[in-house]
Tab-separated table of C-alpha atoms and ligand atoms in Angstrom:
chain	number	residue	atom	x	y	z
A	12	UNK	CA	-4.843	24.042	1.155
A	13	UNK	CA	-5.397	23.028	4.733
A	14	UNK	CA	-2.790	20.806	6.630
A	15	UNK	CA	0.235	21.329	4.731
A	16	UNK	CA	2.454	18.398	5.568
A	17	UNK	CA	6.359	19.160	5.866
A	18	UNK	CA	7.982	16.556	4.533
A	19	UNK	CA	11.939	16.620	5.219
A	20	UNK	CA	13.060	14.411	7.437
A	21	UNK	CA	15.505	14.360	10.356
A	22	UNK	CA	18.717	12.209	10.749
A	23	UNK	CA	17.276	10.003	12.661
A	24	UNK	CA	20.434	8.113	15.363
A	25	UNK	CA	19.058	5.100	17.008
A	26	UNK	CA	20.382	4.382	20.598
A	27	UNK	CA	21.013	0.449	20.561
A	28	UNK	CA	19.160	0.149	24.331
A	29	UNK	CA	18.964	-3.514	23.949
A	30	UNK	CA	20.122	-6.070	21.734
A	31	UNK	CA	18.900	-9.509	21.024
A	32	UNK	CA	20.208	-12.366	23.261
A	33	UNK	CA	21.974	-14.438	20.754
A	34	UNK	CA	20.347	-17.877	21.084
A	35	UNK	CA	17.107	-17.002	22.849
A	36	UNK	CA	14.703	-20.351	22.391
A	37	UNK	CA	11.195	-18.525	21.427
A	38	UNK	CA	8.752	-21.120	21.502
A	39	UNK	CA	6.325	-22.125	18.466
A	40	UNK	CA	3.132	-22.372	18.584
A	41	UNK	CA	1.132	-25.251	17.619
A	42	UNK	CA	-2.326	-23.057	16.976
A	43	UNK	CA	-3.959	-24.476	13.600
A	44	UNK	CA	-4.538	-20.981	12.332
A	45	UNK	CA	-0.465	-20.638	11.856
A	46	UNK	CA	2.079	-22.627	9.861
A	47	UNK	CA	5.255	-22.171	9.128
A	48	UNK	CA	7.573	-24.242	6.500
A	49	UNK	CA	11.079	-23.767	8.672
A	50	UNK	CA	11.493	-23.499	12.255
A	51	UNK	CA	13.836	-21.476	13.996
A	52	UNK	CA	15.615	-21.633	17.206
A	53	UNK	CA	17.372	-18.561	17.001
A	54	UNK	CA	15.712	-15.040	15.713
A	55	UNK	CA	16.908	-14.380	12.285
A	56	UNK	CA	15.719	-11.129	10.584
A	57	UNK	CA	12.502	-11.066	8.978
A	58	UNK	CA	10.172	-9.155	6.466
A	59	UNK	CA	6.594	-8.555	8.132
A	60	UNK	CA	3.389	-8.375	5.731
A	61	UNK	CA	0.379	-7.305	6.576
A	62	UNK	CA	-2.926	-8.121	4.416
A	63	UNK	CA	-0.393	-10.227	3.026
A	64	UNK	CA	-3.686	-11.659	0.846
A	65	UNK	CA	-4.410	-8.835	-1.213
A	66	UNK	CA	-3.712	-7.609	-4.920
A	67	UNK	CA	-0.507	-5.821	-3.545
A	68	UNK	CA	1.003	-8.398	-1.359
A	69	UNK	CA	0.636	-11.192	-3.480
A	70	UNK	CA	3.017	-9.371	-6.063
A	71	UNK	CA	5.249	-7.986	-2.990
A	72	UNK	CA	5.936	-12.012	-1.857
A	73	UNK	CA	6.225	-12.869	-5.336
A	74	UNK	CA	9.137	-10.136	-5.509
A	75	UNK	CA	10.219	-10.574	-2.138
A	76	UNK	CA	10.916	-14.264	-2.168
A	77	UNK	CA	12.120	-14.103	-6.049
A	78	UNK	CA	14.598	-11.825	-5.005
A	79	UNK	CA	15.962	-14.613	-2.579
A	80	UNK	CA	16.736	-14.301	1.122
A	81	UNK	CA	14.137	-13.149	2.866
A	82	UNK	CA	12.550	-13.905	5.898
A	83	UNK	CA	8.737	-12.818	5.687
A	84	UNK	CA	6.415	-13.519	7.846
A	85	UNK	CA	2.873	-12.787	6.352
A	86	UNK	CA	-0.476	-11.956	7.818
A	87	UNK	CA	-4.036	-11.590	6.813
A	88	UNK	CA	-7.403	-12.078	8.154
A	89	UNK	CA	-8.141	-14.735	5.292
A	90	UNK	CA	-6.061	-17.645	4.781
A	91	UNK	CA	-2.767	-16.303	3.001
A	92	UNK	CA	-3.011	-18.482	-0.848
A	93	UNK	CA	-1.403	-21.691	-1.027
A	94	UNK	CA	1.222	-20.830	-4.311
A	95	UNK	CA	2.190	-17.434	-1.475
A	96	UNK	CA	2.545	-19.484	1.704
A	97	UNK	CA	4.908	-21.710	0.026
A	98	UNK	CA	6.893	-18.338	-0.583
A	99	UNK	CA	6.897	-17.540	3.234
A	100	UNK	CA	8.648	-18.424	6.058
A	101	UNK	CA	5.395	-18.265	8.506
A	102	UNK	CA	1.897	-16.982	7.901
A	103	UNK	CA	-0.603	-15.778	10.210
A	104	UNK	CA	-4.172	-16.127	9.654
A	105	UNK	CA	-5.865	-13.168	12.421
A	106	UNK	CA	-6.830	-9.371	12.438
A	107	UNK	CA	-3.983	-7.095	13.111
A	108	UNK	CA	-6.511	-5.155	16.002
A	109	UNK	CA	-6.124	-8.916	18.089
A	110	UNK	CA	-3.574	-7.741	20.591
A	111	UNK	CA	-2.757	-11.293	21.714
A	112	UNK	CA	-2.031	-11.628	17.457
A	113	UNK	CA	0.538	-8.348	17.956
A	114	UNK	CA	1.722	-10.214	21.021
A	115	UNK	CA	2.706	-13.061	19.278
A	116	UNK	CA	4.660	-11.351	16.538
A	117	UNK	CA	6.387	-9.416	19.017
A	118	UNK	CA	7.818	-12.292	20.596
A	119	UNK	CA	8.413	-14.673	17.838
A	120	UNK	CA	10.222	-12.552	15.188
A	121	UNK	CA	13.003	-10.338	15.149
A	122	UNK	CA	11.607	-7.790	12.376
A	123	UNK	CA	13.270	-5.407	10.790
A	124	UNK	CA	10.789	-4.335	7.974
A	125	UNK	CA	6.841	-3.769	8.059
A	126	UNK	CA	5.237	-3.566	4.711
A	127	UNK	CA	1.904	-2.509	6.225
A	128	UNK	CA	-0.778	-3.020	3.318
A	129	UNK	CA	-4.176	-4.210	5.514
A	130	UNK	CA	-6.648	-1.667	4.805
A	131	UNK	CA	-10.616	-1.202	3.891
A	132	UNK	CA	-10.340	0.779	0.765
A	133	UNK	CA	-12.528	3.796	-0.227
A	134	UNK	CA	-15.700	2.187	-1.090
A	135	UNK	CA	-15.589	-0.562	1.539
A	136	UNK	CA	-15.126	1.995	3.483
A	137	UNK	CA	-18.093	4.806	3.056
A	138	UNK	CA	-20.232	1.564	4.414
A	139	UNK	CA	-18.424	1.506	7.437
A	140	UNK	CA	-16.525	4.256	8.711
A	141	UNK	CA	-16.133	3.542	12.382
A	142	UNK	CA	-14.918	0.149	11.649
A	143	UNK	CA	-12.645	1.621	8.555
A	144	UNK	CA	-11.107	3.908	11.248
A	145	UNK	CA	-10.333	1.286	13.192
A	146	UNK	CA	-8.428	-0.915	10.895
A	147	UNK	CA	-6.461	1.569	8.810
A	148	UNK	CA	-5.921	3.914	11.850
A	149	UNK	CA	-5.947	2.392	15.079
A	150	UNK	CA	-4.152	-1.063	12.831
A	151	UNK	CA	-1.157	1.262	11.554
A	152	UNK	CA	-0.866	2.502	15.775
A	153	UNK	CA	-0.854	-1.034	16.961
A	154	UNK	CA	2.395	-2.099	14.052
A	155	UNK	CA	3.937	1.329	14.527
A	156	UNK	CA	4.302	0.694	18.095
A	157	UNK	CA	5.138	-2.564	17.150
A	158	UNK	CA	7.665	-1.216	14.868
A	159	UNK	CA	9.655	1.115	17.997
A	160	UNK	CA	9.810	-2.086	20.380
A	161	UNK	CA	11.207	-4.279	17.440
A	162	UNK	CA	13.767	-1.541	17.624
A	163	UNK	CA	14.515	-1.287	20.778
A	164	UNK	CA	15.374	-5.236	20.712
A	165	UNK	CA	17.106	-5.401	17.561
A	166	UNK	CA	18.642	-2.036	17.921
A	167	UNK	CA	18.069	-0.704	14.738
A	168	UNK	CA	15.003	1.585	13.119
A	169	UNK	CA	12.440	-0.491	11.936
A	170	UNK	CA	11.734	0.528	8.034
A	171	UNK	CA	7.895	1.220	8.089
A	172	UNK	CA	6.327	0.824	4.105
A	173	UNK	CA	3.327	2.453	4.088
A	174	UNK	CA	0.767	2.415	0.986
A	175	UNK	CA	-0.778	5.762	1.096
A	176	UNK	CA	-3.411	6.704	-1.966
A	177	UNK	CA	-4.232	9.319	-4.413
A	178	UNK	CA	-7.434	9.529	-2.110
A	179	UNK	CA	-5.640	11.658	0.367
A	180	UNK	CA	-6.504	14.565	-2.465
A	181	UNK	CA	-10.037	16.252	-1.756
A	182	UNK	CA	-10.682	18.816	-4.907
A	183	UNK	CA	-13.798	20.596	-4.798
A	184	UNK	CA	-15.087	19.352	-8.255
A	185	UNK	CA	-14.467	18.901	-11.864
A	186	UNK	CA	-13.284	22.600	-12.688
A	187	UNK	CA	-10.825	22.393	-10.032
A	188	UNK	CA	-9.177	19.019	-10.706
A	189	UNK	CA	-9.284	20.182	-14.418
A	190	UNK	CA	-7.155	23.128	-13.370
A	191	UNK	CA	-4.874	21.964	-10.731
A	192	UNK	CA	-3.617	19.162	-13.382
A	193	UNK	CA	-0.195	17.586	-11.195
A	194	UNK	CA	-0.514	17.848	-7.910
A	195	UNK	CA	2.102	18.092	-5.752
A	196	UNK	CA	2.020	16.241	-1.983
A	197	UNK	CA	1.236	19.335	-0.081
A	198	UNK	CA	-1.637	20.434	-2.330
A	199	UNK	CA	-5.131	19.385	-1.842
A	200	UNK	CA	-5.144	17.445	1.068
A	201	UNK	CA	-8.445	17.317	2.083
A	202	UNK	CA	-9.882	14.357	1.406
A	203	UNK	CA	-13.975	13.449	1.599
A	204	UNK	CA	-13.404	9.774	1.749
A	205	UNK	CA	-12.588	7.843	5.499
A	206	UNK	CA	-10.199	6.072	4.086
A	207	UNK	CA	-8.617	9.303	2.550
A	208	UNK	CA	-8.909	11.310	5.785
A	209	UNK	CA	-7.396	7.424	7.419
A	210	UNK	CA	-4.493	7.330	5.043
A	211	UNK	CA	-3.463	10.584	5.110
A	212	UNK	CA	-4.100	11.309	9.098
A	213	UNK	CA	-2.151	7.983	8.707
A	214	UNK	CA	0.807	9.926	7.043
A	215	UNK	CA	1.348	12.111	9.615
A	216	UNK	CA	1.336	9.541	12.691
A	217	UNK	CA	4.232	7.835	10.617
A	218	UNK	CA	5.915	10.994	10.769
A	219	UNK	CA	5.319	11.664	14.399
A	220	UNK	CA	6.539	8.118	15.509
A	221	UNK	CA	10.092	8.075	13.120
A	222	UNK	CA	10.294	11.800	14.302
A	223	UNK	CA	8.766	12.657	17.674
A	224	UNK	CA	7.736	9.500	19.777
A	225	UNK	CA	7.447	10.435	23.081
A	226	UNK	CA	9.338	14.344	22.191
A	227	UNK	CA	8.979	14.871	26.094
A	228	UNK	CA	10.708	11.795	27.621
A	229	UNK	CA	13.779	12.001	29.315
A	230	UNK	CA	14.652	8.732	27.586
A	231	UNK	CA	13.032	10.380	24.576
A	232	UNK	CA	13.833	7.362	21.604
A	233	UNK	CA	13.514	8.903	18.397
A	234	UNK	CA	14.395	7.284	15.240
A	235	UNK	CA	13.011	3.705	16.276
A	236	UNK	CA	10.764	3.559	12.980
A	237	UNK	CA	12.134	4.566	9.454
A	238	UNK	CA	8.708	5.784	8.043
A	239	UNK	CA	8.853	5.526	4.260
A	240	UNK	CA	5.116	6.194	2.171
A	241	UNK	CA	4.412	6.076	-1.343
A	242	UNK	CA	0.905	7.615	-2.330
A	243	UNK	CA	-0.101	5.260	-4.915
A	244	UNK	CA	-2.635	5.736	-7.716
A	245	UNK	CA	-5.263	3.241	-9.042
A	246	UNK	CA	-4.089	0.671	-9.900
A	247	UNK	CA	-4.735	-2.451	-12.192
A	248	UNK	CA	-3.199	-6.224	-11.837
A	249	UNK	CA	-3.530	-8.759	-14.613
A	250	UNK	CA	-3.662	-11.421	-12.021
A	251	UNK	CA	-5.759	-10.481	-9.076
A	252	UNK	CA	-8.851	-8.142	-8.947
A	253	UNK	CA	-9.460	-5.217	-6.695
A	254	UNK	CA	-12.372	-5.323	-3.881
A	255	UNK	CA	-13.821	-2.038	-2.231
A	256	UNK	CA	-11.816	0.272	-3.943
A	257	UNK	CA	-13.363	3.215	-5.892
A	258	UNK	CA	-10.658	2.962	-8.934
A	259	UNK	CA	-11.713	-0.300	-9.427
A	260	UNK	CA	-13.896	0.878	-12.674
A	261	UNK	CA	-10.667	0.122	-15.043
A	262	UNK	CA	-9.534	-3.434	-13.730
A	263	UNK	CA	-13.397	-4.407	-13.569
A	264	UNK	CA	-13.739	-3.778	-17.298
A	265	UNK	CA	-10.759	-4.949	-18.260
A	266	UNK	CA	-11.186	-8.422	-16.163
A	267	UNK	CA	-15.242	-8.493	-17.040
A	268	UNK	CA	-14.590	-8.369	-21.128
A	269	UNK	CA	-11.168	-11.037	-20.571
A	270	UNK	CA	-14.014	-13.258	-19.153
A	271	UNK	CA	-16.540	-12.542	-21.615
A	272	UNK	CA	-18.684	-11.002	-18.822
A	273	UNK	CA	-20.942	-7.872	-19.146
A	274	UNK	CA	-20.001	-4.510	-17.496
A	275	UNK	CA	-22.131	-1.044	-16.556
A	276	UNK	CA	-18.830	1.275	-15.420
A	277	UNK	CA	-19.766	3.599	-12.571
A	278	UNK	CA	-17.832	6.809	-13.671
A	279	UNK	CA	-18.310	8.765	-16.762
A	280	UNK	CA	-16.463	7.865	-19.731
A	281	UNK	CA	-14.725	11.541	-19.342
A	282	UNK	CA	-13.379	11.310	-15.653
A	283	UNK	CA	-9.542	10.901	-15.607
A	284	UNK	CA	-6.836	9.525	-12.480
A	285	UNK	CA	-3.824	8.649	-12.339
A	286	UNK	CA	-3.312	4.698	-12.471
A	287	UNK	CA	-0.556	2.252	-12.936
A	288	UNK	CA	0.468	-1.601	-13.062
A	289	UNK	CA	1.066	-3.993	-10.111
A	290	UNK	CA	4.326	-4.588	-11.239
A	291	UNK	CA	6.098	-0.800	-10.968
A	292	UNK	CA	3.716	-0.273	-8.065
A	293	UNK	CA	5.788	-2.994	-6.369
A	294	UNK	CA	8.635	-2.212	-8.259
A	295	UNK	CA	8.332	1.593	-6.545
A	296	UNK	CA	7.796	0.288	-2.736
A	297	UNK	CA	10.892	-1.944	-3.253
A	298	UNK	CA	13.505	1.034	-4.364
A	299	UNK	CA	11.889	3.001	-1.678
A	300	UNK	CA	12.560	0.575	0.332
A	301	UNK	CA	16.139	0.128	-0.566
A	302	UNK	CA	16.938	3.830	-0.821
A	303	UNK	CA	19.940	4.720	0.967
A	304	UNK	CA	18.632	7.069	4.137
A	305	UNK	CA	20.311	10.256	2.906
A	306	UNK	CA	18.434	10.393	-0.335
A	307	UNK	CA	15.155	9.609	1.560
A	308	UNK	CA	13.513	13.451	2.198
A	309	UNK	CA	10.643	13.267	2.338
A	310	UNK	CA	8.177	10.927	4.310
A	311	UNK	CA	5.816	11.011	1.812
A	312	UNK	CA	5.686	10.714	-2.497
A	313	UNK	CA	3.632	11.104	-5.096
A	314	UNK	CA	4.037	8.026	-7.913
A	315	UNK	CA	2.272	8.829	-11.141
A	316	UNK	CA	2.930	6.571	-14.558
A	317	UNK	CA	0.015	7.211	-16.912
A	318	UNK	CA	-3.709	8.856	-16.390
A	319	UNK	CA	-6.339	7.689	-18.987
A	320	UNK	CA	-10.172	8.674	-18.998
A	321	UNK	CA	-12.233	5.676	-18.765
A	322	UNK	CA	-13.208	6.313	-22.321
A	323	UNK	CA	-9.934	5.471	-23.079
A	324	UNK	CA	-9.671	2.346	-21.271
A	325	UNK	CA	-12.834	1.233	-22.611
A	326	UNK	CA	-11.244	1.882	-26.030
A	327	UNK	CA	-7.983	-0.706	-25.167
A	328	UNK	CA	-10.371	-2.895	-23.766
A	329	UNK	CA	-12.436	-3.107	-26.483
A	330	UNK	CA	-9.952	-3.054	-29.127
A	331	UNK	CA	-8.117	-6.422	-27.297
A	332	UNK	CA	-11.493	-8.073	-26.762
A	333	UNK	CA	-13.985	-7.076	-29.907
A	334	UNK	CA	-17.911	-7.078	-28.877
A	335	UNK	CA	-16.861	-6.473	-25.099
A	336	UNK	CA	-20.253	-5.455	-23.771
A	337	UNK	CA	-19.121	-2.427	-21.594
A	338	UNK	CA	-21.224	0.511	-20.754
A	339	UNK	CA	-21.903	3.380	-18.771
A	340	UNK	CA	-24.097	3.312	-16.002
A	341	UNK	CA	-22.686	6.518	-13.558
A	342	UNK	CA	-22.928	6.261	-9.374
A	343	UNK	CA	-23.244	9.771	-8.696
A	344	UNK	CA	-21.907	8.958	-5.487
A	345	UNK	CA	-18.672	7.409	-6.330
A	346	UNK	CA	-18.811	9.925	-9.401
A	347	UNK	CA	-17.786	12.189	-6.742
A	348	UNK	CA	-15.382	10.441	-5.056
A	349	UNK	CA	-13.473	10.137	-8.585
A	350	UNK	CA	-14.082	13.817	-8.820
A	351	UNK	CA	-12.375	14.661	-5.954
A	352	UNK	CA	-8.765	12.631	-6.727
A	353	UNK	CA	-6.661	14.455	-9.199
A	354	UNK	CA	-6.462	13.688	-12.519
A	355	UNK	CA	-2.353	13.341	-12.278
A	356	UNK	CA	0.577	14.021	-9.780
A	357	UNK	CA	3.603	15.330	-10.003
A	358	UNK	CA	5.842	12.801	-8.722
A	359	UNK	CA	9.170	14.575	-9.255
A	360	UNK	CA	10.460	13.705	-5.489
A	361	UNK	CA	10.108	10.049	-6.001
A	362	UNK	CA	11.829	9.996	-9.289
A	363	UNK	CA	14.682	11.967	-8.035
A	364	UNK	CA	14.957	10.517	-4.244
A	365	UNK	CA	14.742	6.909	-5.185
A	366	UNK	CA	14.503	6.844	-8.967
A	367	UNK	CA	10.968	5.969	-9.340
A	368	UNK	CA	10.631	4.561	-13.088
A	369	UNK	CA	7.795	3.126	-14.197
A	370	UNK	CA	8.398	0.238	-16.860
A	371	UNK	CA	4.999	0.733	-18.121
A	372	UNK	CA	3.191	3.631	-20.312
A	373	UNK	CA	-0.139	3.032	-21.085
A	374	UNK	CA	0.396	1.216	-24.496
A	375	UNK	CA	2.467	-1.030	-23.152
A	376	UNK	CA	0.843	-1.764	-19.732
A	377	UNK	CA	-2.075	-3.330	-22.325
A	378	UNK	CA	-0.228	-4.702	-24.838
A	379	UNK	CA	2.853	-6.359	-23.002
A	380	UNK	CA	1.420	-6.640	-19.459
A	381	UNK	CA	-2.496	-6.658	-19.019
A	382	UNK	CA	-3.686	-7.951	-22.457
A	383	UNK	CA	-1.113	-11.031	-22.684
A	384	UNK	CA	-1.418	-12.125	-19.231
A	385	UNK	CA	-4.900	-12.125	-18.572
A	386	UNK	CA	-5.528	-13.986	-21.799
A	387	UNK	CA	-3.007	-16.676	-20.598
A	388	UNK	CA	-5.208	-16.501	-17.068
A	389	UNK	CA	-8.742	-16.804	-18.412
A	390	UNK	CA	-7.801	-19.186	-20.650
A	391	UNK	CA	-6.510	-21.869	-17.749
B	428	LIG	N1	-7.477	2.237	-5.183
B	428	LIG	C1	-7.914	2.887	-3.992
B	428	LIG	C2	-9.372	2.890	-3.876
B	428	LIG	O1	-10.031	2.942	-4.901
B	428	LIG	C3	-7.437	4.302	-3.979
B	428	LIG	O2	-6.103	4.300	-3.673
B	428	LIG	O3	-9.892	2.912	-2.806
């Protein structure tokens, strides 16, 4: 097991070097490609979302802005959905490599969370590498940064969400993900996708800039970003689909039969990961995100809630929608990829560090989550 990442943390004391100048006028900009729904004259604290448009941010804003009192500030390199923008305070429609975009942020908002979920995902990814390295690696640089000089303004550490992914794990093949069963963070960690070897190179600069940013200074600033990462598994939303991912084989079939569309899977029906629902997924980021410091040790968890072969999806699918036309038609290629994630974690840290709990089992993730609400979506 190459790399093995040490995961305690430090206790992390933030020098206040600066703090905000109480009624400092930032100016707004008119560009068309930003709107916001309040305007504010003084900096108030705010929640910052990146990819803001996919599957997980539109059930973090949902949460977020449910939950009541929060600030967020969302961007995304499409325009952010009309029912989410509502739920913002400002969106941002630009690519988070645009310095002049970074810029921007830096001077309008006074943040004091990043949820950082823009990525290419593992498929989207394998057709372009280089450009895949530069979003989910040199992207996470460019808000991490961002992250220590909102700190050094504000005067407190910047908490830093990270998504990581079950596709940081690189087994060799089916006989050794059949016998390492629940892995554990520091197994394994050699991944054969980019965006495994991005997320979990990823990992580690998180580490380095809560823990040693600039270690040589003399006015050495450690602390700046409170780097928190879950590692999540596949997972499956009733109400938005997937796009370049490689797990995407369940909440394809299970969104193909709803619509009475016909599906070839591209994994055997015998390969097995670890997936869960939208809502503990975001359910898990959010008590991360809440967890008191002290109980934090680790930069890095495991989340696990249920693992099911594909046959067995196919089975739930089929027995909600009878004469779904599912079959198999293996990629070799992303057979492999599938191959190489485990087929379950042990997420023991996360459930005693910040009392990850998912609401869901398999059962009832189709019969009280999926099932009900996709019928309800298909049929609008
Ligand atoms: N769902 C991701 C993907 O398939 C893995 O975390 O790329």
């Amino acid at each position: 097991m190459l790399a093995n990442f040490v995961f305690s943390v430090c206790q992390a004391v933030i020098p206040a070097p600066c703090r905000l100048i109480a009624g400092l006028t930032i100016p707004l900009s008119t560009s068309h490609r930003t709107s916001r729904t309040m305007t504010h004259s003084i900096r108030t604290p705010a929640t910052l979302i990146t990819g803001a448009n996919g599957e997980m941010g539109h059930g973090l804003i949902d949460r977020l802005s449910d939950a009541g009192s929060h600030n967020i500030i969302a961007i995304d390199v499409r325009p952010l959905d009309e029912k989410l923008q509502a739920r913002c305070s400002a969106t941002h429609v630009g690519d988070i490599l645009d310095d002049r975009l970074l810029e921007r942020l830096q001077s309008e908002y006074e943040i004091h969370t990043i949820y950082h979920l823009a990525a290419l995902l593992s498929t989207r990814a394998e057709f372009t590498p280089e450009a895949a390295h530069r979003v989910n690696v040199e992207g996470t640089m460019l808000l991490l940064k961002l992250a220590i000089e909102q700190s050094r303004w504000h005067g407190s550490p910047v908490k830093f969400l990270f998504p990581s992914s079950i596709a940081v794990y690189g087994l060799p093949g089916v006989t050794a993900k059949s016998k390492a069963g629940r892995v554990k963070e520091q197994d394994w960690n050699t991944p054969i996708t980019m965006y495994g070897c991005n997320k979990l190179y990823c990992e580690h600069l998180g580490r380095y800039y809560a823990k040693y940013y600039r270690q040589l200074a003399a006015d050495a600033e450690p602390g700046g970003v409170d780097f928190r990462s879950i590692r999540f598994p596949g997972l499956i939303s009733a109400v938005t689909m997937p796009s370049g991912g490689t797990s995407d084989y369940a909440p394809e079939m299970l969104h193909s039969a709803a619509q009475g569309k016909g599906y070839a899977c591209f994994v055997r029906d015998d390969v097995r990961i670890p997936f869960m629902v939208m809502p503990d997924a975001i359910s898990a980021l959010l008590k991360l995100q809440t967890a008191p410091r002290e109980k934090v040790s680790q930069f890095v968890y495991n989340i696990g809630a249920f693992n099911p072969s594909a046959g067995e999806i196919h089975d739930l699918v089929c027995a909600a929608f009878p004469g779904a036309d599912i079959t198999y038609k293996p990629d070799d290629k992303r057979q492999s990829i599938v191959d190489s994630w485990p087929e379950d974690v042990d997420d023991t840290p996360a459930r005693n560090d910040f009392g990850h709990a998912p609401e869901y089992d398999l059962r009832r993730a189709f019969e009280e989550y999926l099932i009900p609400q996709i019928r309800t979506r298909y049929a609008q």
